[in-house]
Coordinates of C-alpha atoms in Angstrom, one line a residue:
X1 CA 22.9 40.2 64.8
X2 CA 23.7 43.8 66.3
X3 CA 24.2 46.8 64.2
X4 CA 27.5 48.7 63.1
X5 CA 27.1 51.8 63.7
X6 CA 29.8 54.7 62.5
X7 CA 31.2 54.9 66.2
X8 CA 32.1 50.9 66.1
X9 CA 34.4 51.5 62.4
X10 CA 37.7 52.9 63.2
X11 CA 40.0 54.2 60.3
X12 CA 43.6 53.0 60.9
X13 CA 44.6 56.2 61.5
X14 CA 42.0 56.7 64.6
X15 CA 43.2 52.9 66.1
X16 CA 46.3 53.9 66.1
X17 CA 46.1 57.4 68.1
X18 CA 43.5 55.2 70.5
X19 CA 46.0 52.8 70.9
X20 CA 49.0 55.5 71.6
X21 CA 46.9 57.1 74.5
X22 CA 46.4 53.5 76.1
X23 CA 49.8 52.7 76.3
X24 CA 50.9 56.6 77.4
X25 CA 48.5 56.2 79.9
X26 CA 48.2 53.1 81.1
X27 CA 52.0 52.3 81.4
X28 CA 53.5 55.7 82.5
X29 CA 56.7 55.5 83.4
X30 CA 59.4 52.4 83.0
X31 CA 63.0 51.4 83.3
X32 CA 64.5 48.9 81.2
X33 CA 67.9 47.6 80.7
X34 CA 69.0 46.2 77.7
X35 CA 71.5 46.1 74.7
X36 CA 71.8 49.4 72.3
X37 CA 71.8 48.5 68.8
X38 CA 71.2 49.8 64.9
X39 CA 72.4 53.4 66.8
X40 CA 71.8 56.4 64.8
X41 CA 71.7 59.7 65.2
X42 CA 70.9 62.1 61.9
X43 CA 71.3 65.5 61.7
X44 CA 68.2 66.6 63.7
X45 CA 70.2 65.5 66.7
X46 CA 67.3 63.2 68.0
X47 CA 68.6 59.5 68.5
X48 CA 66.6 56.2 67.0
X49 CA 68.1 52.8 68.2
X50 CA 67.0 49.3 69.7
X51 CA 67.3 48.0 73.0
X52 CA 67.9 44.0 73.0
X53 CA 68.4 41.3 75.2
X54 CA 68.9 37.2 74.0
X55 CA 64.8 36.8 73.4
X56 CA 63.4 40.0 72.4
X57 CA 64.1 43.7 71.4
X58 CA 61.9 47.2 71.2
X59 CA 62.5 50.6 69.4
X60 CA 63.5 53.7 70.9
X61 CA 63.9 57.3 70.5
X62 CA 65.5 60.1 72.3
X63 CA 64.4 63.0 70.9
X64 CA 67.3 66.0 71.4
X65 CA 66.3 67.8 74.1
X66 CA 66.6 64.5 76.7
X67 CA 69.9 63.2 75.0
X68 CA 71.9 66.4 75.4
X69 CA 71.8 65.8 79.4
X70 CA 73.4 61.9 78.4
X71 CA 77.1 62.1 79.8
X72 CA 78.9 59.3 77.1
X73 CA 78.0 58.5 73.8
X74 CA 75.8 55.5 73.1
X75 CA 77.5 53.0 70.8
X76 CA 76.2 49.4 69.8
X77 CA 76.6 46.8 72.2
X78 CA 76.3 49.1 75.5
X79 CA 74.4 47.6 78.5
X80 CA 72.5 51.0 79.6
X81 CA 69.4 51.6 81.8
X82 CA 66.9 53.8 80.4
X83 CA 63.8 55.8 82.1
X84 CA 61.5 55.6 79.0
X85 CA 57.3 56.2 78.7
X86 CA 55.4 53.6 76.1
X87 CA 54.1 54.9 73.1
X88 CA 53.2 54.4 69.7
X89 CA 54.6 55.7 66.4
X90 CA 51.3 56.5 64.4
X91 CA 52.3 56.7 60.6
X92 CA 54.0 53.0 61.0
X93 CA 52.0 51.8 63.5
X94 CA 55.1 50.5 65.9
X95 CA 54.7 50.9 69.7
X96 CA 58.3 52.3 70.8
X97 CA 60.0 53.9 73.7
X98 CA 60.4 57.6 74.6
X99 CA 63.2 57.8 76.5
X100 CA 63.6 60.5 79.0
X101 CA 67.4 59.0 80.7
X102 CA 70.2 56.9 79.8
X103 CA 73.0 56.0 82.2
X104 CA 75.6 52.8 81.8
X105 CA 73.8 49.9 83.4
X106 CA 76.1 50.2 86.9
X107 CA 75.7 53.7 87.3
X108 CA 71.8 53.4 86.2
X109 CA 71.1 51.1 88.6
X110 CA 72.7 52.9 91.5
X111 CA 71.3 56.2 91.0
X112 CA 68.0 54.3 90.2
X113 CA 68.5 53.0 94.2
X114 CA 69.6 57.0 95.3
X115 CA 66.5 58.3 93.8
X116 CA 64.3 55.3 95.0
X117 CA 65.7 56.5 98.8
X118 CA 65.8 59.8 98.3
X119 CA 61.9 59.9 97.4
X120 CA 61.2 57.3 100.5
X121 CA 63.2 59.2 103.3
X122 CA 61.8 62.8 101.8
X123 CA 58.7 60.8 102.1
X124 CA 58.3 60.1 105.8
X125 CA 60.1 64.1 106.9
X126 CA 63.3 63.1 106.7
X127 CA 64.4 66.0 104.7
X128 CA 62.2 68.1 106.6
X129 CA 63.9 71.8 107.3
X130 CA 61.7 71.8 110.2
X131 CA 63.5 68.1 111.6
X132 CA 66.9 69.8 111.4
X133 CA 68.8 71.1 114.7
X134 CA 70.4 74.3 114.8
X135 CA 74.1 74.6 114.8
X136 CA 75.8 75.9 118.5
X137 CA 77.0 79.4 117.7
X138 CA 80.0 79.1 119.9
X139 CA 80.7 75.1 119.8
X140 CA 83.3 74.2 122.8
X141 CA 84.4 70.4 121.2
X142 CA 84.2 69.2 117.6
X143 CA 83.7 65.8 116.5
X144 CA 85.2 64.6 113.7
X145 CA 84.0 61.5 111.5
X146 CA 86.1 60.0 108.8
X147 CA 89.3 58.0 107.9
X148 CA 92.0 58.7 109.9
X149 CA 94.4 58.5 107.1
X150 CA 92.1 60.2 104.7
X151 CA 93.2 64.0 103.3
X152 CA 89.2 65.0 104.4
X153 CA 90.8 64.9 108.0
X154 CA 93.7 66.9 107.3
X155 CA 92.4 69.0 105.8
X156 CA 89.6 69.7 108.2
X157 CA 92.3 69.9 111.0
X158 CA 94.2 72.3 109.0
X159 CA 91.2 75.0 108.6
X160 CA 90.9 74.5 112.1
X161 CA 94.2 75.1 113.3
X162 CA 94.0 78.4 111.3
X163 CA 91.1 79.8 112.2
X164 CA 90.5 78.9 115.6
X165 CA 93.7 76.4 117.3
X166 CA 91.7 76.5 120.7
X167 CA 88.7 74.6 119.4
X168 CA 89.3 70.8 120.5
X169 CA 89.0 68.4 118.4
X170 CA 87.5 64.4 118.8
X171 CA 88.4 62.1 115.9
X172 CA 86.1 59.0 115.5
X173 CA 88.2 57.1 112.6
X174 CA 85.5 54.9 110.3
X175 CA 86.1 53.4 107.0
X176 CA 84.5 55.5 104.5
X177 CA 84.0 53.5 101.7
X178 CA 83.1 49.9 100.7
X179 CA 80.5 47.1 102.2
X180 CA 81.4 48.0 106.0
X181 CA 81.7 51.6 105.6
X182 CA 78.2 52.9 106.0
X183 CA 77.6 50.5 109.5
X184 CA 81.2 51.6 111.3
X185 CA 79.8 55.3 110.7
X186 CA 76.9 54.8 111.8
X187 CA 78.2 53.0 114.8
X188 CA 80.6 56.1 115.2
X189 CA 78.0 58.5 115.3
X190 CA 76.4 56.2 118.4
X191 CA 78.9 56.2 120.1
X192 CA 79.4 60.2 119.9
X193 CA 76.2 60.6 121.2
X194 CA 76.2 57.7 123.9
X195 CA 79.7 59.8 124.9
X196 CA 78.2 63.3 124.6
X197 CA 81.6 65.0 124.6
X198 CA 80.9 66.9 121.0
X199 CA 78.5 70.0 119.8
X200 CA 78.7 69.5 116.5
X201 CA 79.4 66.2 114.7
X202 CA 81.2 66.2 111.4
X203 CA 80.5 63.1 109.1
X204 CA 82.6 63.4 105.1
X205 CA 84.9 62.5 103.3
X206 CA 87.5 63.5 100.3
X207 CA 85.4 63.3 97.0
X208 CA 84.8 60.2 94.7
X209 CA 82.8 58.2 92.1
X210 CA 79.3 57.5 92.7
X211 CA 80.4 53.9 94.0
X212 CA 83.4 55.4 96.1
X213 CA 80.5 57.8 97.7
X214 CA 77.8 54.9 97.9
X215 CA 78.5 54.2 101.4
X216 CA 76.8 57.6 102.1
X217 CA 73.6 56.7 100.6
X218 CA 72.7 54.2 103.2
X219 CA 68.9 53.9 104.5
X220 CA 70.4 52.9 108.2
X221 CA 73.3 55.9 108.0
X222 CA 70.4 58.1 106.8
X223 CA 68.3 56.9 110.0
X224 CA 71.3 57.4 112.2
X225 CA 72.3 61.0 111.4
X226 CA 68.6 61.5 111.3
X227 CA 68.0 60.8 115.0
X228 CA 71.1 62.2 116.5
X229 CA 70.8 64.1 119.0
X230 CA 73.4 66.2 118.6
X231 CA 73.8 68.3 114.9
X232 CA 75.9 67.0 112.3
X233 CA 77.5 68.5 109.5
X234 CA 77.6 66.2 106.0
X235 CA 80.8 67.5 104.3
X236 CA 81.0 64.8 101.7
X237 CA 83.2 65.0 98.2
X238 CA 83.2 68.2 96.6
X239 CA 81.1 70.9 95.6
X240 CA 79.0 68.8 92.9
X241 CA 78.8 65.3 95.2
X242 CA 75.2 65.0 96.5
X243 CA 74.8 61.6 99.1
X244 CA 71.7 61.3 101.1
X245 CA 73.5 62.3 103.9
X246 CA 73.8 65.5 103.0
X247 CA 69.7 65.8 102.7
X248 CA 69.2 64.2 106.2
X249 CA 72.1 66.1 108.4
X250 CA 71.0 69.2 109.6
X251 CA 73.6 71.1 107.4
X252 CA 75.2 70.2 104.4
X253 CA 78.9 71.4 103.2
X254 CA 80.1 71.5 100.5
X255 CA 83.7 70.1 101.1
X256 CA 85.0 69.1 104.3
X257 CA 87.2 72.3 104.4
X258 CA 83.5 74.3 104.3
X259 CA 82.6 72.3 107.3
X260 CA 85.5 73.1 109.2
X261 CA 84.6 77.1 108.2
X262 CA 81.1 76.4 109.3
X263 CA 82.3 75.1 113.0
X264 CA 85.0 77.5 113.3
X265 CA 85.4 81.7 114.5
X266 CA 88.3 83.5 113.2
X267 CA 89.3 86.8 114.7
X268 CA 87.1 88.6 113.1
X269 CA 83.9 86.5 114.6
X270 CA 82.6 89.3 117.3
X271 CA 82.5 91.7 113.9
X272 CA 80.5 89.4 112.0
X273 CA 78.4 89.1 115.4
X274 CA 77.4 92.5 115.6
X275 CA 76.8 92.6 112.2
X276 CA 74.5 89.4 112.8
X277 CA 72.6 91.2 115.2
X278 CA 72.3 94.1 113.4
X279 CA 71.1 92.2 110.2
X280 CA 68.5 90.5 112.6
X281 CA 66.9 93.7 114.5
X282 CA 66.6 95.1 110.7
X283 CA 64.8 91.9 110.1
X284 CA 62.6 92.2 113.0
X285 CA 61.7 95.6 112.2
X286 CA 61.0 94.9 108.6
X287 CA 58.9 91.6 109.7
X288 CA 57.1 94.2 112.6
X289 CA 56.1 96.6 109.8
X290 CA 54.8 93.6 107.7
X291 CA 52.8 92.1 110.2
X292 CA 51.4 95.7 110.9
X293 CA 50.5 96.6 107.0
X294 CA 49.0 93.2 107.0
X295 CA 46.7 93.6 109.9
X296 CA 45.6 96.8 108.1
X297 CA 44.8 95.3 104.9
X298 CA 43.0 92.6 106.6
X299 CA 40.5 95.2 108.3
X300 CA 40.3 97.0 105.2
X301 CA 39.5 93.2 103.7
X302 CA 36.6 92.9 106.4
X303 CA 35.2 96.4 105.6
X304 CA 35.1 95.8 102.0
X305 CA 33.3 92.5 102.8
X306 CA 30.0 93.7 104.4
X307 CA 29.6 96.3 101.7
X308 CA 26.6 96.1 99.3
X309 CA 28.5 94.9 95.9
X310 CA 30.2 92.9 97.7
X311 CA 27.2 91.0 99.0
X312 CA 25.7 91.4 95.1
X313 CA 28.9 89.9 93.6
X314 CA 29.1 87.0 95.9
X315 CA 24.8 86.4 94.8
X316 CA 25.0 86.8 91.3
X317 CA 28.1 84.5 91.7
X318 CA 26.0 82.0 93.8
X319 CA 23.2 82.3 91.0
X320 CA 25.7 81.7 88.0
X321 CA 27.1 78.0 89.8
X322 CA 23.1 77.4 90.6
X323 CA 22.4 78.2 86.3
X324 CA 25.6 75.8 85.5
X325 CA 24.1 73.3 88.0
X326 CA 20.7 73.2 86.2
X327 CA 21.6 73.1 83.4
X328 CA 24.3 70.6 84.0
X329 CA 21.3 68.3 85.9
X330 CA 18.7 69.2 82.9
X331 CA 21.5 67.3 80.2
X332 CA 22.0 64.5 82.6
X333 CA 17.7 63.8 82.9
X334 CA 17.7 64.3 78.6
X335 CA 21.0 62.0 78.9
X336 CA 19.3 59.4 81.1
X337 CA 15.9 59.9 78.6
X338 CA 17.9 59.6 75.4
X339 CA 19.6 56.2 76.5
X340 CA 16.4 54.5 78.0
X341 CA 15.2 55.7 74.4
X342 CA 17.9 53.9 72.5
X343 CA 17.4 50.7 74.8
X344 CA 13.5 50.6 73.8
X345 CA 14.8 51.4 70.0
X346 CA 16.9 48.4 70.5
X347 CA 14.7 46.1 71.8
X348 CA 12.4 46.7 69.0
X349 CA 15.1 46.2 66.5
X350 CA 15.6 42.7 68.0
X351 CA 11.7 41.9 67.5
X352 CA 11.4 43.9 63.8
X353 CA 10.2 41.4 61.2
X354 CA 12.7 42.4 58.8
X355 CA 15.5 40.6 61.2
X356 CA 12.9 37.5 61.5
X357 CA 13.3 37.7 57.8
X358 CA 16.9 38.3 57.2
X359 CA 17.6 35.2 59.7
X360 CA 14.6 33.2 57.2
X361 CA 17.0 34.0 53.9
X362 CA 19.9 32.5 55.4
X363 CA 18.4 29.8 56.7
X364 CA 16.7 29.4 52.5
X365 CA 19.9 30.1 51.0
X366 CA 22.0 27.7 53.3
X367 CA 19.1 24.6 52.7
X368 CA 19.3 25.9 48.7
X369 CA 23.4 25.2 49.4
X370 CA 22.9 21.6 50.6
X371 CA 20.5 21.0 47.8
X372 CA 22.6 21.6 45.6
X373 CA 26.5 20.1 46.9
X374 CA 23.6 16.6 47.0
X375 CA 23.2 17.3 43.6
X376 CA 26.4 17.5 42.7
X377 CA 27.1 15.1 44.8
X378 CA 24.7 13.0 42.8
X379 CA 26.0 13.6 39.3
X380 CA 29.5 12.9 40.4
X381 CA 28.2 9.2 41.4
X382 CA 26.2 8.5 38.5
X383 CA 29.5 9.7 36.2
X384 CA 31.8 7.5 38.5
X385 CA 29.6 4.4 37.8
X386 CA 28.9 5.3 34.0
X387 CA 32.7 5.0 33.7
X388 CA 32.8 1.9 35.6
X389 CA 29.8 0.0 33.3
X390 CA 32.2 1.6 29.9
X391 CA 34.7 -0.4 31.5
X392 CA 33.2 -3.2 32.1
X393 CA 31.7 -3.5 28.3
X394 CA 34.9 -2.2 27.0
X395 CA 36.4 -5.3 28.1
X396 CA 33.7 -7.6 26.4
X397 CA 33.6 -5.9 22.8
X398 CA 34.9 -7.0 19.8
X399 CA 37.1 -4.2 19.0
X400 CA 39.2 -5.7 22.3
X401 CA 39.3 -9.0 21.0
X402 CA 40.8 -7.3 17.7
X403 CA 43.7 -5.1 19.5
X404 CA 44.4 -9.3 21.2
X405 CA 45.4 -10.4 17.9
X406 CA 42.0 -11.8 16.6
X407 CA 39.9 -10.5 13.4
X408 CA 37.0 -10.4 11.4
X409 CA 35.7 -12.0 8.2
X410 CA 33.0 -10.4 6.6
X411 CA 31.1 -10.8 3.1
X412 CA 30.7 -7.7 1.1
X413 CA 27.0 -7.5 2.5
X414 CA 28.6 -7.5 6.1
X415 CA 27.9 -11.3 6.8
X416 CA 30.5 -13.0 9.2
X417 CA 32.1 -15.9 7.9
X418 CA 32.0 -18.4 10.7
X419 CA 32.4 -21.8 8.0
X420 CA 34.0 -22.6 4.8
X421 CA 30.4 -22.9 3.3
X422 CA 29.5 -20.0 4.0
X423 CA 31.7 -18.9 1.2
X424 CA 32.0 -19.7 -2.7
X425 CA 34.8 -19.0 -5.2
X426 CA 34.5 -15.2 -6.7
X427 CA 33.5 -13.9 -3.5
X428 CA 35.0 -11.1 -2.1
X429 CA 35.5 -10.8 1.5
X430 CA 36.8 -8.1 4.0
X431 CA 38.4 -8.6 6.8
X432 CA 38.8 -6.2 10.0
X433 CA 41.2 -5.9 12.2
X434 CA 42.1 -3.4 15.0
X435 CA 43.9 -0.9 12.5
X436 CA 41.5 -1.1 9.6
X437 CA 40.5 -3.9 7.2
X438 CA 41.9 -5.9 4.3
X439 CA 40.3 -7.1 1.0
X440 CA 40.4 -10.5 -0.5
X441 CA 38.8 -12.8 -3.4
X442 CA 38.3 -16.5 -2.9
X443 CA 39.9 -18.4 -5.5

């Protein structure tokens, strides 16, 4: 029988911070979609409710910093998707949810799918700056992307025709929203590039809900735009719509009006050239006298490095990681000493006498436990057929045959009278019966 030791006893209060960093760490991050209910939200401004579904429920809290960035307000019998971390509540000893995010179930799930996309794409380069094509400074033909009948197009059309009426345009009408949307653009911009009659490609559309946009997060659009060959501008929705087109083109708008800015020169362009120019030979000089003050500081760097202290810095430093090493390898040798100790202390525990003996007085006391439940045993027999024998005579003695009916004639001396002779005038006689006796003189 091994030892307890103060390590193996846990208070309840220790079990249940253990048990809060196991399921903080071990479970990280989760979503979960469920039913809100028992909603409440006190005057601290945190909110405490439980998620549900038809076989099971848990407890939640968003504590008020998360729950100000919520866009509706949670009422019972929501369906929402929540981004939540495990945990435990330690004073009552229930394992809850933290949640970090709450969106309506639709919504949840689709911007659950953006971010899942997002994270893939900007995973493999996608997103990379380096990846994107420069726009043409002076673009000759502009492609154009979009409904035909949408007021994206017009509009772009109508920038255009302001700021510079002899840029041509090429329209490639798509759909640009639903099920089919995201394939006839990607088709479009194929055949743009198969044609090559465009500098510039621009791929939007008017703004929209998440769903209306969804079209614009799809993986094969994103893969398209990614490897065209010629640039594209995303001008999708307004200012505050981000699609994952607009992280894979290699420039993003913010309207489709902006993109038709971006594309186009108005008459003050060869101003804003020179000034261009002019902005860039101040940055080359600036970057010139940078590169120059750096290549000095590096000498100076070198020289600083072969002087003396440098050298005696760099050894005393040396000799301080070779002391932590030391004395890191001298506790792991008295670590490794102190545990082969403990095992040889154990092992010797197993062998001591007194647990030879401990093991001996159970074994006395449970033999001493049998000995006596077969004792009792015993006793309870011997009572059982006691009571049966009582029976038995009870049956067979006179005082029966009394409570039948029958009695008993007795002389005064206590001689039963079992014949007339036995009897003379002037005798008395008593006679029992079951409820006492009764006295008589022979006459």
């Amino acid at each position: 029988m091994s030892s307890l030791t103060n390590q193996n006893i846990f208070t309840v209060s220790r079990l249940n911070a253990e048990v809060r960093l196991l399921l903080e760490n071990e479970m990280g991050i989760v979503w979960l979609v469920g039913e809100i209910s028992n909603f409440s939200a006190p005057v601290s401004g945190h909110w405490y409710l439980t998620l549900k579904d038809s076989r099971a429920q848990v407890k939640c809290a968003m504590f008020r910093g998360n729950n100000r960035r919520v866009t509706f307000k949670p009422q019972n019998g929501n369906q929402v998707l929540v981004k939540a971390r495990l945990s435990l509540y330690e004073p009552r000893g229930d394992y809850q949810l933290i949640i970090e995010s709450m969106q309506p179930e639709g919504d949840g799930r689709l911007q659950q799918q953006f971010e899942e996309l997002k994270m893939k794409l900007a995973g493999e380069g996608l997103f990379a700056q380096t990846s994107k094509k420069p726009l043409p400074e002076h673009p000759k033909r502009v492609g154009v992307i979009t409904s035909k009948t949408g007021a994206a197009l017009f509009d772009i059309l109508d920038v255009l025709k302001r700021r510079d009426p002899s840029l041509p345009v090429i329209v490639y009408p798509t759909m640009v929203q639903g099920e089919e949307a995201a394939i006839q653009i990607a088709q479009a911009i194929g055949c743009a590039n198969s044609r090559n009659e465009c500098d510039v490609l621009i791929v939007g559309r008017g703004g929209g809900s998440l769903e209306d946009l969804w079209c614009f997060n799809n993986e094969i659009l994103a893969r398209t735009i990614a490897a065209s060959q010629i640039p594209i501008i995303s001008a999708v929705g307004h200012e505050v719509d981000v699609t994952i087109a607009d992280f894979v083109a290699d420039m993003r708008a913010p309207t489709p009006s902006a993109a038709a800015e971006l594309v186009s020169r108005d008459n003050s362009h060869k101003d804003q050239a020179l000034i261009s120019r002019q902005h860039k030979l101040v940055a080359a000089m600036r970057y010139y006298l940078s590169e120059q003050k750096r290549c000095a500081a590096s000498l100076e760097h070198r020289l600083e490095r072969q002087h003396p202290n440098y050298q005696l810095q760099r050894q005393s430093q040396q000799l301080d990681e070779l002391e932590v090493r030391l004395h890191r390898s001298m506790q792991q040798y008295i670590g490794v000493r102190h545990q082969k100790v403990e095992r040889l202390q154990h092992r010797i525990a197993l062998n001591s006498p007194v647990r030879r003996l401990a093991e001996q007085k159970a074994t006395l006391q449970r033999l001493e436990q049998k000995l006596l439940d077969a004792m009792d045993r015993k006793l309870l027999n011997t009572r059982h057929q006691l009571a049966l024998a009582a029976e038995k005579l009870d049956t067979v003695s006179p005082l029966a045959t009394l409570k039948r009916g029958y009695s008993i004639t007795q002389t005064e001396q206590g001689k039963v009278i079992v014949r007339g002779s036995d009897v003379k005038t002037g005798d008395t006689l008593v006679t029992r019966l079951s409820d006492g006796e009764v006295r008589s003189t022979v006459n």
